[in-house]
Coordinates of C-alpha atoms in Angstrom, one line a residue:
Chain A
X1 CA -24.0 -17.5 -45.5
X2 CA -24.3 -13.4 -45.3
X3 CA -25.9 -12.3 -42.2
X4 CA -28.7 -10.2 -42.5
X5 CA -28.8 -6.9 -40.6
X6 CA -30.6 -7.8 -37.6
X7 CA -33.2 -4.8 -36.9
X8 CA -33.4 -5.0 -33.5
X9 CA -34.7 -1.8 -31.5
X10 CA -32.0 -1.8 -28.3
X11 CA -32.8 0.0 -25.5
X12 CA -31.3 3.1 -25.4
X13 CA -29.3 2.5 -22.0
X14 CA -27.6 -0.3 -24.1
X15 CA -27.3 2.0 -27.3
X16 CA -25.3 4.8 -25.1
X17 CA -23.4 2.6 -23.3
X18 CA -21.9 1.5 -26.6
X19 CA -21.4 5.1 -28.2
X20 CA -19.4 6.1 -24.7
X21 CA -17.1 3.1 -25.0
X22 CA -16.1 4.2 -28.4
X23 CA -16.1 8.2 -27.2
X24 CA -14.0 6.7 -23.9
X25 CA -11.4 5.8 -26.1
X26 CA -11.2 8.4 -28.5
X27 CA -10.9 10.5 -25.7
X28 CA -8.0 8.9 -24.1
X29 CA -6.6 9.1 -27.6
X30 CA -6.7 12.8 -27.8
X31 CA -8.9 12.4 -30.9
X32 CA -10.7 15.5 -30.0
X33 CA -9.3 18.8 -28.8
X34 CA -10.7 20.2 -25.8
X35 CA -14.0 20.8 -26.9
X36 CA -16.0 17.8 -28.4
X37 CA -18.2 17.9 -31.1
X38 CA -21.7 19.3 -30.7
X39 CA -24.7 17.1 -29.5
X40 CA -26.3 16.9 -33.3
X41 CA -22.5 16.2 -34.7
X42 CA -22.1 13.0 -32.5
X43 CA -25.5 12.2 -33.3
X44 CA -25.0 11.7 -37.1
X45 CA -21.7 10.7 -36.4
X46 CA -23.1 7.4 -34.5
X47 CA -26.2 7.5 -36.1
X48 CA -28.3 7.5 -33.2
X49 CA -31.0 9.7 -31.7
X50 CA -29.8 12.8 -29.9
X51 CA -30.8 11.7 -26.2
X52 CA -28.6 8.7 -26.6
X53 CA -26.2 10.9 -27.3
X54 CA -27.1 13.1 -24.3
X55 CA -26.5 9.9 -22.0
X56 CA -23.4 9.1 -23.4
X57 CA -22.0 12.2 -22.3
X58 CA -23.7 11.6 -18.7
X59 CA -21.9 8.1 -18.4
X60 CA -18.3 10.2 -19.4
X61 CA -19.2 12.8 -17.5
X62 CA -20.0 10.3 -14.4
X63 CA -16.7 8.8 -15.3
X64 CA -15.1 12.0 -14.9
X65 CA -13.3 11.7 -18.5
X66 CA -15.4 15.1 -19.7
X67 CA -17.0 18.1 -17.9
X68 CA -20.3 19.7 -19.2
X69 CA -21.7 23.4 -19.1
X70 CA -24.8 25.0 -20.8
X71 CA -23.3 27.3 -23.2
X72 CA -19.7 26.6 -22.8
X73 CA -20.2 23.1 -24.2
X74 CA -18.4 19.5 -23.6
X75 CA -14.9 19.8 -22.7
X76 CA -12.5 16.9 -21.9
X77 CA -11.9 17.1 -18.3
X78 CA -8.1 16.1 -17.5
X79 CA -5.6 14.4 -18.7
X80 CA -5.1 10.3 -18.3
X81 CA -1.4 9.0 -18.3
X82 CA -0.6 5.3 -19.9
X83 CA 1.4 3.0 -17.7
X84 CA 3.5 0.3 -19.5
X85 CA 2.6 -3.3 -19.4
X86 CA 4.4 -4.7 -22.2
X87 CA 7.7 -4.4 -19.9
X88 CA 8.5 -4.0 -16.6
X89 CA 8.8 -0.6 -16.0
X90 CA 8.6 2.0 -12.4
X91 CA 6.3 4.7 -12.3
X92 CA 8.7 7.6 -13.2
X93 CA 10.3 5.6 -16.3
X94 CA 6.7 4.8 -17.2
X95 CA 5.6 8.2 -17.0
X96 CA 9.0 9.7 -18.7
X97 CA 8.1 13.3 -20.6
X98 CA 5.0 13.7 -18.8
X99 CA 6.5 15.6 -15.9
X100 CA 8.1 15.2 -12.6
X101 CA 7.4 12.4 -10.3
X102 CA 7.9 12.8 -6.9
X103 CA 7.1 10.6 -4.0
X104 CA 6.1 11.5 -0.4
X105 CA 7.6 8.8 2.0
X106 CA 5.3 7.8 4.4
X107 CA 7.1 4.9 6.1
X108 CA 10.6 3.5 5.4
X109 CA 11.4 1.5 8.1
X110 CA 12.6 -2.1 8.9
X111 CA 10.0 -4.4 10.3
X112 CA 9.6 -8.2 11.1
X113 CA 8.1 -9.2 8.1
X114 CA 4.6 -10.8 8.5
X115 CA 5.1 -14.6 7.5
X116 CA 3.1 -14.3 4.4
X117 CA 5.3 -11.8 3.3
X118 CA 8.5 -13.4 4.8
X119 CA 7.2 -16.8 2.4
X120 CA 7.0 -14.6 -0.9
X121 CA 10.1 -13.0 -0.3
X122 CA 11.9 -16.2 0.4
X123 CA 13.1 -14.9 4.1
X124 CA 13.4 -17.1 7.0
X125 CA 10.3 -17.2 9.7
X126 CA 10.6 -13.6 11.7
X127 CA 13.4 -12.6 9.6
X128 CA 13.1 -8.7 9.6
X129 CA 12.4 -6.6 6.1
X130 CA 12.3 -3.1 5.2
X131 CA 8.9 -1.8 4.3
X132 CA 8.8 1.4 2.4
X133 CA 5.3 3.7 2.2
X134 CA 5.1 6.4 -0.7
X135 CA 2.5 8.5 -2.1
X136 CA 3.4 9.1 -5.9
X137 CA 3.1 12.7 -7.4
X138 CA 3.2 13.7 -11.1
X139 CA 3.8 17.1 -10.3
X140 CA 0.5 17.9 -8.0
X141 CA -1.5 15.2 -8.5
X142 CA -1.4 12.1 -6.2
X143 CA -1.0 9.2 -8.9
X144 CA -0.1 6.1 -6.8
X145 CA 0.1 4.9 -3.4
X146 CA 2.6 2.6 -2.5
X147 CA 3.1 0.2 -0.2
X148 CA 6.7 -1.9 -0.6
X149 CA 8.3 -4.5 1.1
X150 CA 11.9 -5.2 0.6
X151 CA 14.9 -8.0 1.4
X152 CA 16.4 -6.5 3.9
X153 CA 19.8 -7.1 2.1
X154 CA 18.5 -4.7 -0.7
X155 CA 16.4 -2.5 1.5
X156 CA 18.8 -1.5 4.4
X157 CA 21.0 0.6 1.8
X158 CA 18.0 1.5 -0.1
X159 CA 16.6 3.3 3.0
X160 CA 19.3 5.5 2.4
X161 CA 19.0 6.6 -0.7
X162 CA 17.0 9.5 -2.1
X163 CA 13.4 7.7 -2.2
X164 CA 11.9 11.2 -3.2
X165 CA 13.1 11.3 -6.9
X166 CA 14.2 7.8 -7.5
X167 CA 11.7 4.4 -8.6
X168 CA 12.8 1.7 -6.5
X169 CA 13.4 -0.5 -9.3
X170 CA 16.4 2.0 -10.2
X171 CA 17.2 1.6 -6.9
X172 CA 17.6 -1.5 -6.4
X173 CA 19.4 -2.3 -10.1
X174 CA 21.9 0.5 -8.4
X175 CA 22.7 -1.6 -5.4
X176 CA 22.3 -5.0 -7.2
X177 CA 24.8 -4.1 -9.3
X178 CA 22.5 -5.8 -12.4
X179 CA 19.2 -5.2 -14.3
X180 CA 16.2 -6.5 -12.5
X181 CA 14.2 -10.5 -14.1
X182 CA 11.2 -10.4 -13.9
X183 CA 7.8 -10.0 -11.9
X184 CA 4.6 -11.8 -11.2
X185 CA 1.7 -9.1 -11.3
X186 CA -2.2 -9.1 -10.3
X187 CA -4.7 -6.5 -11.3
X188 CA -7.6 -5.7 -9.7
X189 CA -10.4 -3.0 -9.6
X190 CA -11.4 -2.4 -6.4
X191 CA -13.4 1.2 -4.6
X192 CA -11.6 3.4 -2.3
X193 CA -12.2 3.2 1.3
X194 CA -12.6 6.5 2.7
X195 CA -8.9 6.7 3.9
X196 CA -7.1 5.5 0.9
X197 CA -9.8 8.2 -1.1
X198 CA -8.4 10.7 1.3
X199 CA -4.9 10.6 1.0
X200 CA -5.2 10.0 -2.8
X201 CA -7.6 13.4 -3.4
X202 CA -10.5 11.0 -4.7
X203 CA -14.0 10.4 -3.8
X204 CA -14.7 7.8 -1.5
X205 CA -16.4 4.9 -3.7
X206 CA -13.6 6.0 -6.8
X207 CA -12.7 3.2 -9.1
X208 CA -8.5 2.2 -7.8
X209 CA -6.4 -0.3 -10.3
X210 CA -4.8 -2.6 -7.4
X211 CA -1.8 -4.0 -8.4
X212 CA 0.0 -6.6 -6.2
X213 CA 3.8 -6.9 -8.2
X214 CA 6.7 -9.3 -6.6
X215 CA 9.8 -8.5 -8.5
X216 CA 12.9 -10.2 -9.2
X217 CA 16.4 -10.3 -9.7
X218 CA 17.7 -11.9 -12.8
X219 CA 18.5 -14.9 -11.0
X220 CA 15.1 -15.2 -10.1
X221 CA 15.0 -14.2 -5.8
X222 CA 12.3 -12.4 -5.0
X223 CA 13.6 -8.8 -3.4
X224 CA 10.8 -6.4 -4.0
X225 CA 6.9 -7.1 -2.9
X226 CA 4.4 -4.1 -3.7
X227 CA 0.6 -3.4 -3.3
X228 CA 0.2 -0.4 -5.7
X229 CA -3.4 1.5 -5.8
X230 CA -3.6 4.1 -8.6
X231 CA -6.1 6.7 -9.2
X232 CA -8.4 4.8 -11.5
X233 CA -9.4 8.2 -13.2
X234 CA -5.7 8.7 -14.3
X235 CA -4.0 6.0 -15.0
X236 CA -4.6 3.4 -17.9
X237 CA -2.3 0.2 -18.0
X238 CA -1.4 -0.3 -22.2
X239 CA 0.2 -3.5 -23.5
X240 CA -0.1 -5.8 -26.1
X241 CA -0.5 -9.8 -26.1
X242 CA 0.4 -12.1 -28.4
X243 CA -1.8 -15.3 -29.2
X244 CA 0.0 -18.5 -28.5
X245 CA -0.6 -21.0 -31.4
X246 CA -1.1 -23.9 -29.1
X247 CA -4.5 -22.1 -28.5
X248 CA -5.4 -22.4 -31.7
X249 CA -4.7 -25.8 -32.2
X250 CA -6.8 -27.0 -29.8
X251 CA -9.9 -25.2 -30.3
Chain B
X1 CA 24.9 2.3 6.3
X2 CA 22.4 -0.2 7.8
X3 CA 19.3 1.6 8.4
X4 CA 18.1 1.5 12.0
X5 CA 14.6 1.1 12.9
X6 CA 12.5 4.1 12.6
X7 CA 10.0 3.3 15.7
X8 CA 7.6 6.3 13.9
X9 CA 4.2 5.9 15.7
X10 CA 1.9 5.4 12.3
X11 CA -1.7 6.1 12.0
X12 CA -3.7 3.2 12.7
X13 CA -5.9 3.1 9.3
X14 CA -2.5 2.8 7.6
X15 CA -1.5 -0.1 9.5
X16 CA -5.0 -1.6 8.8
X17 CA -4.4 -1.4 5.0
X18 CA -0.7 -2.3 4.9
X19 CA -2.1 -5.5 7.0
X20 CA -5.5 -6.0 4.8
X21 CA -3.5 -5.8 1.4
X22 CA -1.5 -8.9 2.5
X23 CA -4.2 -10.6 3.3
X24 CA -6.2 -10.0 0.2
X25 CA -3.2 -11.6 -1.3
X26 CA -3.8 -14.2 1.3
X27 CA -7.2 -15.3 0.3
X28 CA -6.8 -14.7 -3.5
X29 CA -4.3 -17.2 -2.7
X30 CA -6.2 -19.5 -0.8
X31 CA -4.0 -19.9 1.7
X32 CA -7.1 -19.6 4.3
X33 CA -9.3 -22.6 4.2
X34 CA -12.7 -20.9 4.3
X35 CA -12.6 -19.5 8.1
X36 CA -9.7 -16.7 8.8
X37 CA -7.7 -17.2 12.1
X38 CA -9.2 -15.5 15.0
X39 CA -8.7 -12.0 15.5
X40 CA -5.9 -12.6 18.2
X41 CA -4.0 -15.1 15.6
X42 CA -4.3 -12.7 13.4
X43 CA -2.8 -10.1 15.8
X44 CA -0.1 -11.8 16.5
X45 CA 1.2 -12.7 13.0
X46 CA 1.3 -9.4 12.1
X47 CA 2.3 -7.8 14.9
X48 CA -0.5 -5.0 15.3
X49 CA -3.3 -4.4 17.8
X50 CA -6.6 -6.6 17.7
X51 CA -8.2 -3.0 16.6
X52 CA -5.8 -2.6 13.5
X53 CA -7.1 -6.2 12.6
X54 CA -10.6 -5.4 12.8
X55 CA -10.2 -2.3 10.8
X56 CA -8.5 -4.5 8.1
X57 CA -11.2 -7.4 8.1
X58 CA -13.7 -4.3 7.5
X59 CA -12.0 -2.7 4.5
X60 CA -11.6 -6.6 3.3
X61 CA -15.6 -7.0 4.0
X62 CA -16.0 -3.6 2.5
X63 CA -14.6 -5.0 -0.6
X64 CA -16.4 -8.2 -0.7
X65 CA -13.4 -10.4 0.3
X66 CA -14.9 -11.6 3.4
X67 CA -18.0 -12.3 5.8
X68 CA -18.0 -11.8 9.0
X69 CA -20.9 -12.9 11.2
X70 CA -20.8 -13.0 15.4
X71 CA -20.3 -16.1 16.5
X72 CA -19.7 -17.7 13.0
X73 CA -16.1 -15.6 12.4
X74 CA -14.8 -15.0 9.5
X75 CA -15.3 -16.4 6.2
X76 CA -13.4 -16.0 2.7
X77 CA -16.9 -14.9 0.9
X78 CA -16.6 -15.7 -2.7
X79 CA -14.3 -17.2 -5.7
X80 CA -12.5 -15.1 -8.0
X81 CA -11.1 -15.9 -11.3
X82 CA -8.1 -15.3 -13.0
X83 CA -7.4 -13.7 -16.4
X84 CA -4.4 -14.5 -17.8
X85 CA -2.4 -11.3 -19.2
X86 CA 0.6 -13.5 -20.6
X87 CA -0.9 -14.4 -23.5
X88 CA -3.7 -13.7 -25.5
X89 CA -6.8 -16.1 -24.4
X90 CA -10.2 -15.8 -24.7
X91 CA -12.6 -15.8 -21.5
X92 CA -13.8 -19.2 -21.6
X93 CA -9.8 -20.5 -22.6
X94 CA -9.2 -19.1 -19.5
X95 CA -11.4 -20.1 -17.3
X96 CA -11.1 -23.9 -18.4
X97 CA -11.5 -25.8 -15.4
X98 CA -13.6 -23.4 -14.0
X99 CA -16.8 -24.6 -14.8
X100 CA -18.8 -23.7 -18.1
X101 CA -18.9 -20.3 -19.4
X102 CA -22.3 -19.5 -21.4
X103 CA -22.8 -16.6 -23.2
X104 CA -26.5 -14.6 -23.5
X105 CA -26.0 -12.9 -27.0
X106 CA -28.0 -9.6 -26.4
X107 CA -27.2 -8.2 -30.3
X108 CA -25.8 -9.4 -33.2
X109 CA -26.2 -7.3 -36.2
X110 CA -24.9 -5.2 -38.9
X111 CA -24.3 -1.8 -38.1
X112 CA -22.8 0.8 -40.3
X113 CA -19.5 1.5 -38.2
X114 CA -19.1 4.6 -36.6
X115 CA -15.8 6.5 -37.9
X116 CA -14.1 6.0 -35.0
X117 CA -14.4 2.1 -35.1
X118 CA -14.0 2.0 -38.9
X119 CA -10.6 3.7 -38.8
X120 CA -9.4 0.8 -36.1
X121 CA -10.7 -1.5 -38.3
X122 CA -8.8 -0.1 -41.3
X123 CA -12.5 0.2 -42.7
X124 CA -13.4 2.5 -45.5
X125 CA -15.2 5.5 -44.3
X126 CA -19.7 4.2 -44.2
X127 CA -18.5 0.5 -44.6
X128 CA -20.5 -2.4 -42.5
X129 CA -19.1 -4.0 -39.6
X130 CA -20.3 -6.8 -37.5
X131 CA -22.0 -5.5 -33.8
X132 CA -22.3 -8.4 -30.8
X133 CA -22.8 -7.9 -27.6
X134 CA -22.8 -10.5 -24.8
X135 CA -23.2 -10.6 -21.3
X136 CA -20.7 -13.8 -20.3
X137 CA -21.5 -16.2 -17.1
X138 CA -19.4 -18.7 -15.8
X139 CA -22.7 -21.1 -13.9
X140 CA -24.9 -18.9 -12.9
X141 CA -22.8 -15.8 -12.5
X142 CA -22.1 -12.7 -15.1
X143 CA -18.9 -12.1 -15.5
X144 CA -18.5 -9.8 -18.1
X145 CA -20.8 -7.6 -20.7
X146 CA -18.8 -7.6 -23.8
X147 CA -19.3 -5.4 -26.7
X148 CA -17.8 -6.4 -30.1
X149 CA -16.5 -4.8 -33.6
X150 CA -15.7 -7.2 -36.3
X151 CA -14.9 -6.8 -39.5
X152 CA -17.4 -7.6 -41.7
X153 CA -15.2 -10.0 -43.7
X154 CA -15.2 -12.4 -40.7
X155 CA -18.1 -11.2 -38.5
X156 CA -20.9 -12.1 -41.4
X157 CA -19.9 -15.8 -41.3
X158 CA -19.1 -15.3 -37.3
X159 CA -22.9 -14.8 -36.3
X160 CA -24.1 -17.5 -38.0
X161 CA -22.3 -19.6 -35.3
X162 CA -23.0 -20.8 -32.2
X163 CA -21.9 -17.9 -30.2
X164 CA -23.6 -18.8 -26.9
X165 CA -20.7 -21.5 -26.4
X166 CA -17.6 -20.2 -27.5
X167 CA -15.3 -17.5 -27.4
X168 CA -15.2 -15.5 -30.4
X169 CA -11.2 -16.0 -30.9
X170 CA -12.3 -19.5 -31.5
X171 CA -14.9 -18.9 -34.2
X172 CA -12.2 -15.9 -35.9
X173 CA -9.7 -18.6 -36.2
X174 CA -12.1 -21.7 -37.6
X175 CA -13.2 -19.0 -40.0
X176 CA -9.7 -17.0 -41.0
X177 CA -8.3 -20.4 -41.0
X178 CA -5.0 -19.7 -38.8
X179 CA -4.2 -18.5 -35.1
X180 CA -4.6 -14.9 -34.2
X181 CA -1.7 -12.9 -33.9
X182 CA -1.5 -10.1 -31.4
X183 CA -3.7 -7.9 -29.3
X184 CA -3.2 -4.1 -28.0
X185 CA -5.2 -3.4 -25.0
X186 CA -5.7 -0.7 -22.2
X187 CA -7.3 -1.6 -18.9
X188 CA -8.8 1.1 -16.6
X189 CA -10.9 0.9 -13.0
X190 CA -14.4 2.2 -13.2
X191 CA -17.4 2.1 -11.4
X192 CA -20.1 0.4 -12.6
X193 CA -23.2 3.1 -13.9
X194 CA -26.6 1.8 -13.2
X195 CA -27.2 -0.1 -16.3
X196 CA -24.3 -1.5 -16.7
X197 CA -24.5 -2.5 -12.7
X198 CA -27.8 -4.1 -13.2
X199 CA -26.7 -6.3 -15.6
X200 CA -23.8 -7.3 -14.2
X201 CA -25.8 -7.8 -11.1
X202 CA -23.6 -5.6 -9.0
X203 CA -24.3 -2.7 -7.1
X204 CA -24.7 0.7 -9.0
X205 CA -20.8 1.9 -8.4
X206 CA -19.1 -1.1 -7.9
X207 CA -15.6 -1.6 -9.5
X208 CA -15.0 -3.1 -13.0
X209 CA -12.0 -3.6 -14.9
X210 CA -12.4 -1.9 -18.3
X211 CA -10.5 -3.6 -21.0
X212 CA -10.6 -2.0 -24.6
X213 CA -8.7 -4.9 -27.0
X214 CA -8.5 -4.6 -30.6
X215 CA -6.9 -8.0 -31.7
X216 CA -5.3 -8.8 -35.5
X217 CA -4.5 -11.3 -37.8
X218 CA -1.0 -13.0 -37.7
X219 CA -1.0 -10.8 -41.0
X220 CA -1.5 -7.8 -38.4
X221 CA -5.1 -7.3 -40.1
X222 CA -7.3 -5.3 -37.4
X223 CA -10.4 -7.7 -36.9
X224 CA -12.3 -7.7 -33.6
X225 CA -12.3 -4.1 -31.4
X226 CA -13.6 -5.2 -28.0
X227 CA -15.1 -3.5 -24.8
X228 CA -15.1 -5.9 -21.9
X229 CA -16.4 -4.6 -18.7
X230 CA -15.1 -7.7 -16.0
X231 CA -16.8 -7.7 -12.3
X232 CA -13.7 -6.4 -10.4
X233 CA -15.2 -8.7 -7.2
X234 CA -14.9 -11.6 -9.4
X235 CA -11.9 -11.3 -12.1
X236 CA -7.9 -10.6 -11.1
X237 CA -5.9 -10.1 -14.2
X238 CA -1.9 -12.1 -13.7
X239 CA 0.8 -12.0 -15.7
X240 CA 4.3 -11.0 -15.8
X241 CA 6.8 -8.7 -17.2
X242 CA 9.8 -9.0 -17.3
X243 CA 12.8 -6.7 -17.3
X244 CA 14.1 -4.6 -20.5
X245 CA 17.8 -4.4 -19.6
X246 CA 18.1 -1.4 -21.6
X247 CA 16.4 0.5 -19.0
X248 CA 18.6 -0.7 -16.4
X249 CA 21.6 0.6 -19.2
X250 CA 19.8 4.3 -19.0
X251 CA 19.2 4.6 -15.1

């Protein structure tokens, strides 16, 4: 059976909610040069009214994805950069072509590893580690703050290296001697606190991606535990899944 | 070279969030029962001052991890659920075991597809497509406010189903007749606008994962664009990647 159009009359908070979603990704594909299309152009172009279209552009603009100026018209306000997630990749492999990334080293020091660390990292109870503190550039723009803690047979020498140019996961495949496995990754949104908004140039209150990522060597030990927070206003994780058919053959 | 301790004197509201991210891992985990150790216990595990532990209980209260209370202590304050990223699963899929997930169908409708979401769709240019939007509880608490593009092929006979109960990966494969095959998506942290906070029953700026799927076919047909906005207090995307060699061949 056909479904009838269903001639509902949405409230217009729900109507320009759904026209910025589709504008949000347009714009994060570069479908638009720097100037977007005029208020009247987007109108007919979603076939809505013009004020949803006017609190589209508020919710981007809140977002921070375009900037807005009587006369000089809507303008995409700064680039985004796409961070892998089909394979496990470090920030400066990830962002490859887009420019220089450069990390400020906050901390690299060894410490007795707190015993929820110590268990995740498979090191004995007061077993020291190295732990590792970066802020992550692309050229000016803080990116990434990093917090990393490391076997200590792994992180001693890699304490020595350059930690200003290099990813750690180069790093540590240098020192290894062999490609890294795999790792086990959870994603979060959370706000920033005022410090963490402070030494990543955001707003307190800005939307972070959290990323807690415990890699490993190919034969599986844990060496490399990191709590990640990027700048939710330029970074976008890209992957793709595949469906498993078991799924479908329960349903 | 071994590295020798760097004794560096660090600033104590870094200390609090190098301590406060482990133990978010902590209680995603559940490795508390629902009362923390005391602040001194806490002290003492990791090795920092009782004031660098209450500064990271407050940034874990701040982002609704924990309760704290005089007298009462410390409390984990509310479940979270995770989504996996391994595979391609629809919400409730996921959360099987979880408890029921219910979904309150705020549209379902015909549209005429906006140009952007046609071209996904591999639409002609003014061709139909299928509109839902749901707002997605698991019990009593919204999860999620998805909005959803299908093709009109599959989304006419979709809306004539119960959509209130199942995921719509379901319905697509009774109705294609086989399992979907892949999925590209891009997640992003934002803060939640005032609408889209009311509904979610959040507070206006808290964090949400933004995920924007579009899912195909195992013939790689385009079929169902999605925009999922997931309470970041209450969802924690896990998965894992693993390692392509080759960039271990290039570093």
């Amino acid at each position: 059976m056909a479904a009838e159009p269903t001639p509902i009359r949405r409230p217009r908070a729900d109507q320009a909610r759904q026209v910025a979603d589709v504008m949000r990704h347009q714009i994060l594909a570069r479908t638009f040069e720097s100037t977007l299309p005029t208020e009247s152009a987007l109108a007919a172009e979603f076939d809505v009214s013009r004020n949803t279209i006017r609190d589209a552009l508020a919710l981007l603009k809140d977002q921070g994805l375009i900037d807005r100026a009587p006369k000089v018209g809507t303008h995409v306000a700064q680039r985004r950069y796409d961070h892998g997630l089909d394979a496990l990749l470090g920030l400066k492999e990830t962002l490859k072509g887009h420019g220089d990334v450069r990390n400020e080293v906050r901390a690299a020091m060894r410490i007795t590893a707190p015993p929820a660390v110590a268990r995740r990292l498979q090191l004995s109870p007061g077993e020291q580690a190295v732990y590792i503190e970066r802020l992550r550039y692309l050229g000016d723009i803080p990116l990434s703050l990093d917090l990393t803690y490391l076997s200590p047979d792994i992180g001693d020498e890699l304490i020595t290296r350059d930690l200003e140019s290099n990813d750690v996961f180069a790093l540590i495949e240098q020192i290894s001697g062999g490609p890294l496995g795999s790792a086990d990754l959870a994603l979060e949104a959370i706000t920033a606190d005022a410090h963490s908004a402070a030494t990543l140039e955001v707003p307190e209150g800005a939307a972070l991606l959290m990323m807690e990522r415990l890699t490993k060597l190919e034969d599986g030990r844990p060496v490399d535990l990191e709590y990640i927070r990027m700048r939710g206003d330029r970074i976008t994780m890209r992957g793709s899944l595949t469906r498993d058919p078991l799924n479908w053959e329960i349903t």
